[in-house]
């Protein structure tokens, strides 16, 4: 029992460390929603500058690797393109209701960091828990899948929404895949699909906090805050899968062999 409690405690500490960037962003959003005394600097711009300063701090303190910072930059670019589309006047899937200077079109620049926080978490947790996999599908298949997922985030506004088809393809590709993670000494495992769902669920919780903090609002929240629809879980699940595969391109995918794990470029 003591071993289990100790391992659970260490697991929680490692997860908290992996979430350090996302946790910082969420804390800044909440605190500035309750109290923001700086005149002459828009709240959104403050969040943007705070995210940059914190990133520099993480690098200087060696709490983040250069590889993880590259992941954050890539996510920022990918996310900003999607944000520009989603917040355009013609689509208006959600809006950022406050003023800002650092932005492009309807998108304040700090928004890319929100998506980067997911990539940062995945890159960190991958390293901290020394991930290994069994029955991992080919790299080509995963890249094609997430490319279709990304395209669907745009195309579903004009043609059929294929998200559930893509979820089904995800299940077919990964239903046998186990993820092995080391907390202390030994590796433990769970189905990778379950792990993704749990991450998506926590992102949904964070989304509710962010919308409550008036970071962005959906059309149904324009007259007052209400919880984000549970249906958004499917979107976060697919977006998180996109994040995972992007991280896999810069991290070593270790395939669990007979009795040991070996580094492999999944082909």
JSON list of C-alpha atoms in Angstrom, two decimals, residues 45-211:
[
{"chain": "A", "resi": 45, "resn": "UNK", "atom": "CA", "xyz": [-1.28, 41.60, -24.50]},
{"chain": "A", "resi": 46, "resn": "UNK", "atom": "CA", "xyz": [-0.13, 41.05, -20.92]},
{"chain": "A", "resi": 47, "resn": "UNK", "atom": "CA", "xyz": [-0.91, 37.33, -21.23]},
{"chain": "A", "resi": 48, "resn": "UNK", "atom": "CA", "xyz": [1.06, 37.19, -24.48]},
{"chain": "A", "resi": 49, "resn": "UNK", "atom": "CA", "xyz": [4.10, 38.90, -22.96]},
{"chain": "A", "resi": 50, "resn": "UNK", "atom": "CA", "xyz": [3.87, 36.81, -19.79]},
{"chain": "A", "resi": 51, "resn": "UNK", "atom": "CA", "xyz": [3.88, 33.61, -21.89]},
{"chain": "A", "resi": 52, "resn": "UNK", "atom": "CA", "xyz": [7.03, 34.71, -23.73]},
{"chain": "A", "resi": 53, "resn": "UNK", "atom": "CA", "xyz": [8.82, 35.67, -20.50]},
{"chain": "A", "resi": 54, "resn": "UNK", "atom": "CA", "xyz": [7.88, 32.35, -18.90]},
{"chain": "A", "resi": 55, "resn": "UNK", "atom": "CA", "xyz": [9.14, 30.44, -21.93]},
{"chain": "A", "resi": 56, "resn": "UNK", "atom": "CA", "xyz": [12.48, 32.24, -21.73]},
{"chain": "A", "resi": 57, "resn": "UNK", "atom": "CA", "xyz": [12.64, 31.47, -18.01]},
{"chain": "A", "resi": 58, "resn": "UNK", "atom": "CA", "xyz": [12.00, 27.77, -18.63]},
{"chain": "A", "resi": 59, "resn": "UNK", "atom": "CA", "xyz": [14.80, 27.62, -21.20]},
{"chain": "A", "resi": 60, "resn": "UNK", "atom": "CA", "xyz": [17.29, 29.54, -19.07]},
{"chain": "A", "resi": 61, "resn": "UNK", "atom": "CA", "xyz": [16.47, 27.44, -16.02]},
{"chain": "A", "resi": 62, "resn": "UNK", "atom": "CA", "xyz": [16.78, 24.28, -18.14]},
{"chain": "A", "resi": 63, "resn": "UNK", "atom": "CA", "xyz": [13.27, 23.27, -17.19]},
{"chain": "A", "resi": 64, "resn": "UNK", "atom": "CA", "xyz": [12.52, 22.97, -20.88]},
{"chain": "A", "resi": 65, "resn": "UNK", "atom": "CA", "xyz": [14.65, 21.51, -23.66]},
{"chain": "A", "resi": 66, "resn": "UNK", "atom": "CA", "xyz": [15.31, 23.15, -27.01]},
{"chain": "A", "resi": 67, "resn": "UNK", "atom": "CA", "xyz": [13.38, 20.32, -28.65]},
{"chain": "A", "resi": 68, "resn": "UNK", "atom": "CA", "xyz": [10.34, 21.11, -26.53]},
{"chain": "A", "resi": 69, "resn": "UNK", "atom": "CA", "xyz": [10.62, 24.80, -27.46]},
{"chain": "A", "resi": 70, "resn": "UNK", "atom": "CA", "xyz": [10.61, 23.83, -31.13]},
{"chain": "A", "resi": 71, "resn": "UNK", "atom": "CA", "xyz": [7.40, 21.88, -30.53]},
{"chain": "A", "resi": 72, "resn": "UNK", "atom": "CA", "xyz": [5.87, 25.00, -28.98]},
{"chain": "A", "resi": 73, "resn": "UNK", "atom": "CA", "xyz": [6.82, 27.14, -32.00]},
{"chain": "A", "resi": 74, "resn": "UNK", "atom": "CA", "xyz": [5.38, 24.62, -34.46]},
{"chain": "A", "resi": 75, "resn": "UNK", "atom": "CA", "xyz": [2.14, 24.37, -32.49]},
{"chain": "A", "resi": 76, "resn": "UNK", "atom": "CA", "xyz": [1.89, 28.13, -32.30]},
{"chain": "A", "resi": 77, "resn": "UNK", "atom": "CA", "xyz": [2.07, 28.42, -36.10]},
{"chain": "A", "resi": 78, "resn": "UNK", "atom": "CA", "xyz": [-0.33, 25.55, -36.80]},
{"chain": "A", "resi": 79, "resn": "UNK", "atom": "CA", "xyz": [-2.81, 26.83, -34.22]},
{"chain": "A", "resi": 80, "resn": "UNK", "atom": "CA", "xyz": [-2.68, 30.45, -35.36]},
{"chain": "A", "resi": 81, "resn": "UNK", "atom": "CA", "xyz": [-3.62, 29.45, -38.92]},
{"chain": "A", "resi": 82, "resn": "UNK", "atom": "CA", "xyz": [-6.64, 27.54, -37.59]},
{"chain": "A", "resi": 83, "resn": "UNK", "atom": "CA", "xyz": [-7.57, 30.39, -35.24]},
{"chain": "A", "resi": 84, "resn": "UNK", "atom": "CA", "xyz": [-7.53, 32.91, -38.08]},
{"chain": "A", "resi": 85, "resn": "UNK", "atom": "CA", "xyz": [-10.00, 30.75, -39.97]},
{"chain": "A", "resi": 86, "resn": "UNK", "atom": "CA", "xyz": [-12.24, 29.86, -37.04]},
{"chain": "A", "resi": 87, "resn": "UNK", "atom": "CA", "xyz": [-12.55, 33.44, -35.79]},
{"chain": "A", "resi": 88, "resn": "UNK", "atom": "CA", "xyz": [-13.01, 35.03, -39.22]},
{"chain": "A", "resi": 89, "resn": "UNK", "atom": "CA", "xyz": [-16.19, 37.05, -39.65]},
{"chain": "A", "resi": 90, "resn": "UNK", "atom": "CA", "xyz": [-17.56, 34.45, -42.07]},
{"chain": "A", "resi": 91, "resn": "UNK", "atom": "CA", "xyz": [-17.11, 31.52, -39.65]},
{"chain": "A", "resi": 92, "resn": "UNK", "atom": "CA", "xyz": [-17.14, 33.04, -36.12]},
{"chain": "A", "resi": 93, "resn": "UNK", "atom": "CA", "xyz": [-16.92, 29.72, -34.27]},
{"chain": "A", "resi": 94, "resn": "UNK", "atom": "CA", "xyz": [-15.79, 31.72, -31.23]},
{"chain": "A", "resi": 95, "resn": "UNK", "atom": "CA", "xyz": [-14.64, 35.24, -30.47]},
{"chain": "A", "resi": 96, "resn": "UNK", "atom": "CA", "xyz": [-12.05, 37.01, -28.31]},
{"chain": "A", "resi": 97, "resn": "UNK", "atom": "CA", "xyz": [-14.12, 39.76, -26.68]},
{"chain": "A", "resi": 98, "resn": "UNK", "atom": "CA", "xyz": [-11.36, 42.01, -25.30]},
{"chain": "A", "resi": 99, "resn": "UNK", "atom": "CA", "xyz": [-9.01, 44.50, -26.95]},
{"chain": "A", "resi": 100, "resn": "UNK", "atom": "CA", "xyz": [-5.40, 43.80, -27.90]},
{"chain": "A", "resi": 101, "resn": "UNK", "atom": "CA", "xyz": [-2.49, 45.18, -29.91]},
{"chain": "A", "resi": 102, "resn": "UNK", "atom": "CA", "xyz": [-0.45, 42.01, -30.40]},
{"chain": "A", "resi": 103, "resn": "UNK", "atom": "CA", "xyz": [-2.68, 40.14, -32.81]},
{"chain": "A", "resi": 104, "resn": "UNK", "atom": "CA", "xyz": [-3.52, 39.25, -36.38]},
{"chain": "A", "resi": 105, "resn": "UNK", "atom": "CA", "xyz": [-7.04, 39.91, -37.58]},
{"chain": "A", "resi": 106, "resn": "UNK", "atom": "CA", "xyz": [-9.48, 38.59, -34.97]},
{"chain": "A", "resi": 107, "resn": "UNK", "atom": "CA", "xyz": [-6.79, 36.57, -33.20]},
{"chain": "A", "resi": 108, "resn": "UNK", "atom": "CA", "xyz": [-4.69, 37.84, -30.27]},
{"chain": "A", "resi": 109, "resn": "UNK", "atom": "CA", "xyz": [-1.24, 36.29, -30.47]},
{"chain": "A", "resi": 110, "resn": "UNK", "atom": "CA", "xyz": [-1.34, 34.68, -27.05]},
{"chain": "A", "resi": 111, "resn": "UNK", "atom": "CA", "xyz": [-3.86, 32.15, -28.39]},
{"chain": "A", "resi": 112, "resn": "UNK", "atom": "CA", "xyz": [-1.16, 30.10, -30.09]},
{"chain": "A", "resi": 113, "resn": "UNK", "atom": "CA", "xyz": [0.41, 29.51, -26.69]},
{"chain": "A", "resi": 114, "resn": "UNK", "atom": "CA", "xyz": [-2.79, 27.84, -25.49]},
{"chain": "A", "resi": 115, "resn": "UNK", "atom": "CA", "xyz": [-2.38, 25.13, -28.10]},
{"chain": "A", "resi": 116, "resn": "UNK", "atom": "CA", "xyz": [1.37, 25.10, -27.53]},
{"chain": "A", "resi": 117, "resn": "UNK", "atom": "CA", "xyz": [0.67, 24.26, -23.90]},
{"chain": "A", "resi": 118, "resn": "UNK", "atom": "CA", "xyz": [-0.81, 20.96, -25.07]},
{"chain": "A", "resi": 119, "resn": "UNK", "atom": "CA", "xyz": [2.24, 20.23, -27.22]},
{"chain": "A", "resi": 120, "resn": "UNK", "atom": "CA", "xyz": [4.54, 21.27, -24.39]},
{"chain": "A", "resi": 121, "resn": "UNK", "atom": "CA", "xyz": [2.76, 18.91, -22.01]},
{"chain": "A", "resi": 122, "resn": "UNK", "atom": "CA", "xyz": [2.95, 15.96, -24.43]},
{"chain": "A", "resi": 123, "resn": "UNK", "atom": "CA", "xyz": [6.64, 16.55, -25.17]},
{"chain": "A", "resi": 124, "resn": "UNK", "atom": "CA", "xyz": [7.45, 16.77, -21.45]},
{"chain": "A", "resi": 125, "resn": "UNK", "atom": "CA", "xyz": [5.36, 13.81, -20.36]},
{"chain": "A", "resi": 126, "resn": "UNK", "atom": "CA", "xyz": [6.87, 11.75, -23.20]},
{"chain": "A", "resi": 127, "resn": "UNK", "atom": "CA", "xyz": [10.35, 12.44, -21.83]},
{"chain": "A", "resi": 128, "resn": "UNK", "atom": "CA", "xyz": [9.57, 12.32, -18.10]},
{"chain": "A", "resi": 129, "resn": "UNK", "atom": "CA", "xyz": [7.73, 8.99, -18.17]},
{"chain": "A", "resi": 130, "resn": "UNK", "atom": "CA", "xyz": [10.01, 7.43, -20.81]},
{"chain": "A", "resi": 131, "resn": "UNK", "atom": "CA", "xyz": [7.14, 6.34, -23.05]},
{"chain": "A", "resi": 132, "resn": "UNK", "atom": "CA", "xyz": [7.28, 3.04, -24.89]},
{"chain": "A", "resi": 133, "resn": "UNK", "atom": "CA", "xyz": [4.66, 1.51, -27.16]},
{"chain": "A", "resi": 134, "resn": "UNK", "atom": "CA", "xyz": [3.44, -1.78, -28.47]},
{"chain": "A", "resi": 135, "resn": "UNK", "atom": "CA", "xyz": [1.57, -2.30, -31.75]},
{"chain": "A", "resi": 136, "resn": "UNK", "atom": "CA", "xyz": [2.19, 1.29, -32.79]},
{"chain": "A", "resi": 137, "resn": "UNK", "atom": "CA", "xyz": [0.96, 1.91, -36.36]},
{"chain": "A", "resi": 138, "resn": "UNK", "atom": "CA", "xyz": [3.18, 3.11, -39.18]},
{"chain": "A", "resi": 139, "resn": "UNK", "atom": "CA", "xyz": [4.40, 6.68, -39.17]},
{"chain": "A", "resi": 140, "resn": "UNK", "atom": "CA", "xyz": [2.94, 7.26, -42.63]},
{"chain": "A", "resi": 141, "resn": "UNK", "atom": "CA", "xyz": [-0.51, 6.16, -41.46]},
{"chain": "A", "resi": 142, "resn": "UNK", "atom": "CA", "xyz": [-0.43, 8.46, -38.42]},
{"chain": "A", "resi": 143, "resn": "UNK", "atom": "CA", "xyz": [0.70, 11.44, -40.51]},
{"chain": "A", "resi": 144, "resn": "UNK", "atom": "CA", "xyz": [-2.04, 10.88, -43.09]},
{"chain": "A", "resi": 145, "resn": "UNK", "atom": "CA", "xyz": [-4.62, 10.56, -40.30]},
{"chain": "A", "resi": 146, "resn": "UNK", "atom": "CA", "xyz": [-3.70, 13.80, -38.54]},
{"chain": "A", "resi": 147, "resn": "UNK", "atom": "CA", "xyz": [-3.45, 15.64, -41.88]},
{"chain": "A", "resi": 148, "resn": "UNK", "atom": "CA", "xyz": [-7.06, 14.64, -42.56]},
{"chain": "A", "resi": 149, "resn": "UNK", "atom": "CA", "xyz": [-8.02, 15.68, -39.02]},
{"chain": "A", "resi": 150, "resn": "UNK", "atom": "CA", "xyz": [-6.46, 19.11, -39.53]},
{"chain": "A", "resi": 151, "resn": "UNK", "atom": "CA", "xyz": [-8.16, 19.56, -42.90]},
{"chain": "A", "resi": 152, "resn": "UNK", "atom": "CA", "xyz": [-11.51, 18.54, -41.39]},
{"chain": "A", "resi": 153, "resn": "UNK", "atom": "CA", "xyz": [-11.29, 21.37, -38.85]},
{"chain": "A", "resi": 154, "resn": "UNK", "atom": "CA", "xyz": [-11.60, 23.68, -41.87]},
{"chain": "A", "resi": 155, "resn": "UNK", "atom": "CA", "xyz": [-13.62, 21.69, -44.37]},
{"chain": "A", "resi": 156, "resn": "UNK", "atom": "CA", "xyz": [-16.51, 20.70, -42.11]},
{"chain": "A", "resi": 157, "resn": "UNK", "atom": "CA", "xyz": [-17.83, 24.25, -42.43]},
{"chain": "A", "resi": 158, "resn": "UNK", "atom": "CA", "xyz": [-18.42, 23.63, -46.15]},
{"chain": "A", "resi": 159, "resn": "UNK", "atom": "CA", "xyz": [-18.92, 19.87, -46.57]},
{"chain": "A", "resi": 160, "resn": "UNK", "atom": "CA", "xyz": [-19.73, 16.92, -44.33]},
{"chain": "A", "resi": 161, "resn": "UNK", "atom": "CA", "xyz": [-18.13, 16.82, -40.90]},
{"chain": "A", "resi": 162, "resn": "UNK", "atom": "CA", "xyz": [-16.01, 13.68, -40.90]},
{"chain": "A", "resi": 163, "resn": "UNK", "atom": "CA", "xyz": [-14.91, 13.81, -37.26]},
{"chain": "A", "resi": 164, "resn": "UNK", "atom": "CA", "xyz": [-16.67, 10.60, -36.26]},
{"chain": "A", "resi": 165, "resn": "UNK", "atom": "CA", "xyz": [-15.29, 8.82, -39.30]},
{"chain": "A", "resi": 166, "resn": "UNK", "atom": "CA", "xyz": [-11.84, 10.03, -38.26]},
{"chain": "A", "resi": 167, "resn": "UNK", "atom": "CA", "xyz": [-12.45, 8.89, -34.69]},
{"chain": "A", "resi": 168, "resn": "UNK", "atom": "CA", "xyz": [-13.39, 5.48, -36.10]},
{"chain": "A", "resi": 169, "resn": "UNK", "atom": "CA", "xyz": [-10.20, 5.34, -38.17]},
{"chain": "A", "resi": 170, "resn": "UNK", "atom": "CA", "xyz": [-8.24, 6.29, -35.04]},
{"chain": "A", "resi": 171, "resn": "UNK", "atom": "CA", "xyz": [-9.76, 3.36, -33.17]},
{"chain": "A", "resi": 172, "resn": "UNK", "atom": "CA", "xyz": [-8.92, 0.97, -36.02]},
{"chain": "A", "resi": 173, "resn": "UNK", "atom": "CA", "xyz": [-5.30, 2.16, -36.09]},
{"chain": "A", "resi": 174, "resn": "UNK", "atom": "CA", "xyz": [-4.67, 2.28, -32.35]},
{"chain": "A", "resi": 175, "resn": "UNK", "atom": "CA", "xyz": [-7.05, -0.17, -30.68]},
{"chain": "A", "resi": 176, "resn": "UNK", "atom": "CA", "xyz": [-4.19, -2.61, -29.97]},
{"chain": "A", "resi": 177, "resn": "UNK", "atom": "CA", "xyz": [-1.65, 0.05, -29.03]},
{"chain": "A", "resi": 178, "resn": "UNK", "atom": "CA", "xyz": [-0.50, 0.08, -25.42]},
{"chain": "A", "resi": 179, "resn": "UNK", "atom": "CA", "xyz": [1.49, 2.91, -23.91]},
{"chain": "A", "resi": 180, "resn": "UNK", "atom": "CA", "xyz": [4.07, 2.01, -21.27]},
{"chain": "A", "resi": 181, "resn": "UNK", "atom": "CA", "xyz": [5.17, 4.69, -18.80]},
{"chain": "A", "resi": 182, "resn": "UNK", "atom": "CA", "xyz": [7.71, 4.54, -16.00]},
{"chain": "A", "resi": 183, "resn": "UNK", "atom": "CA", "xyz": [6.76, 6.29, -12.77]},
{"chain": "A", "resi": 184, "resn": "UNK", "atom": "CA", "xyz": [9.59, 5.07, -10.51]},
{"chain": "A", "resi": 185, "resn": "UNK", "atom": "CA", "xyz": [11.26, 1.80, -11.47]},
{"chain": "A", "resi": 186, "resn": "UNK", "atom": "CA", "xyz": [8.94, -0.36, -13.51]},
{"chain": "A", "resi": 187, "resn": "UNK", "atom": "CA", "xyz": [6.86, 0.51, -16.53]},
{"chain": "A", "resi": 188, "resn": "UNK", "atom": "CA", "xyz": [3.10, 0.37, -16.23]},
{"chain": "A", "resi": 189, "resn": "UNK", "atom": "CA", "xyz": [0.72, 0.40, -19.17]},
{"chain": "A", "resi": 190, "resn": "UNK", "atom": "CA", "xyz": [-2.69, 1.42, -20.41]},
{"chain": "A", "resi": 191, "resn": "UNK", "atom": "CA", "xyz": [-4.45, 1.50, -23.78]},
{"chain": "A", "resi": 192, "resn": "UNK", "atom": "CA", "xyz": [-3.23, 4.55, -25.70]},
{"chain": "A", "resi": 193, "resn": "UNK", "atom": "CA", "xyz": [-6.80, 5.42, -26.72]},
{"chain": "A", "resi": 194, "resn": "UNK", "atom": "CA", "xyz": [-7.76, 5.65, -23.03]},
{"chain": "A", "resi": 195, "resn": "UNK", "atom": "CA", "xyz": [-4.75, 7.84, -22.28]},
{"chain": "A", "resi": 196, "resn": "UNK", "atom": "CA", "xyz": [-5.75, 10.24, -25.07]},
{"chain": "A", "resi": 197, "resn": "UNK", "atom": "CA", "xyz": [-9.31, 10.41, -23.77]},
{"chain": "A", "resi": 198, "resn": "UNK", "atom": "CA", "xyz": [-8.11, 11.31, -20.28]},
{"chain": "A", "resi": 199, "resn": "UNK", "atom": "CA", "xyz": [-5.89, 14.08, -21.65]},
{"chain": "A", "resi": 200, "resn": "UNK", "atom": "CA", "xyz": [-8.76, 15.41, -23.80]},
{"chain": "A", "resi": 201, "resn": "UNK", "atom": "CA", "xyz": [-11.02, 15.39, -20.74]},
{"chain": "A", "resi": 202, "resn": "UNK", "atom": "CA", "xyz": [-8.60, 17.52, -18.74]},
{"chain": "A", "resi": 203, "resn": "UNK", "atom": "CA", "xyz": [-8.24, 19.92, -21.69]},
{"chain": "A", "resi": 204, "resn": "UNK", "atom": "CA", "xyz": [-12.03, 20.25, -21.71]},
{"chain": "A", "resi": 205, "resn": "UNK", "atom": "CA", "xyz": [-11.94, 21.12, -18.00]},
{"chain": "A", "resi": 206, "resn": "UNK", "atom": "CA", "xyz": [-9.28, 23.75, -18.73]},
{"chain": "A", "resi": 207, "resn": "UNK", "atom": "CA", "xyz": [-11.40, 25.10, -21.58]},
{"chain": "A", "resi": 208, "resn": "UNK", "atom": "CA", "xyz": [-14.28, 25.65, -19.19]},
{"chain": "A", "resi": 209, "resn": "UNK", "atom": "CA", "xyz": [-11.98, 27.60, -16.88]},
{"chain": "A", "resi": 210, "resn": "UNK", "atom": "CA", "xyz": [-10.63, 29.68, -19.79]},
{"chain": "A", "resi": 211, "resn": "UNK", "atom": "CA", "xyz": [-14.06, 30.60, -21.11]}
]
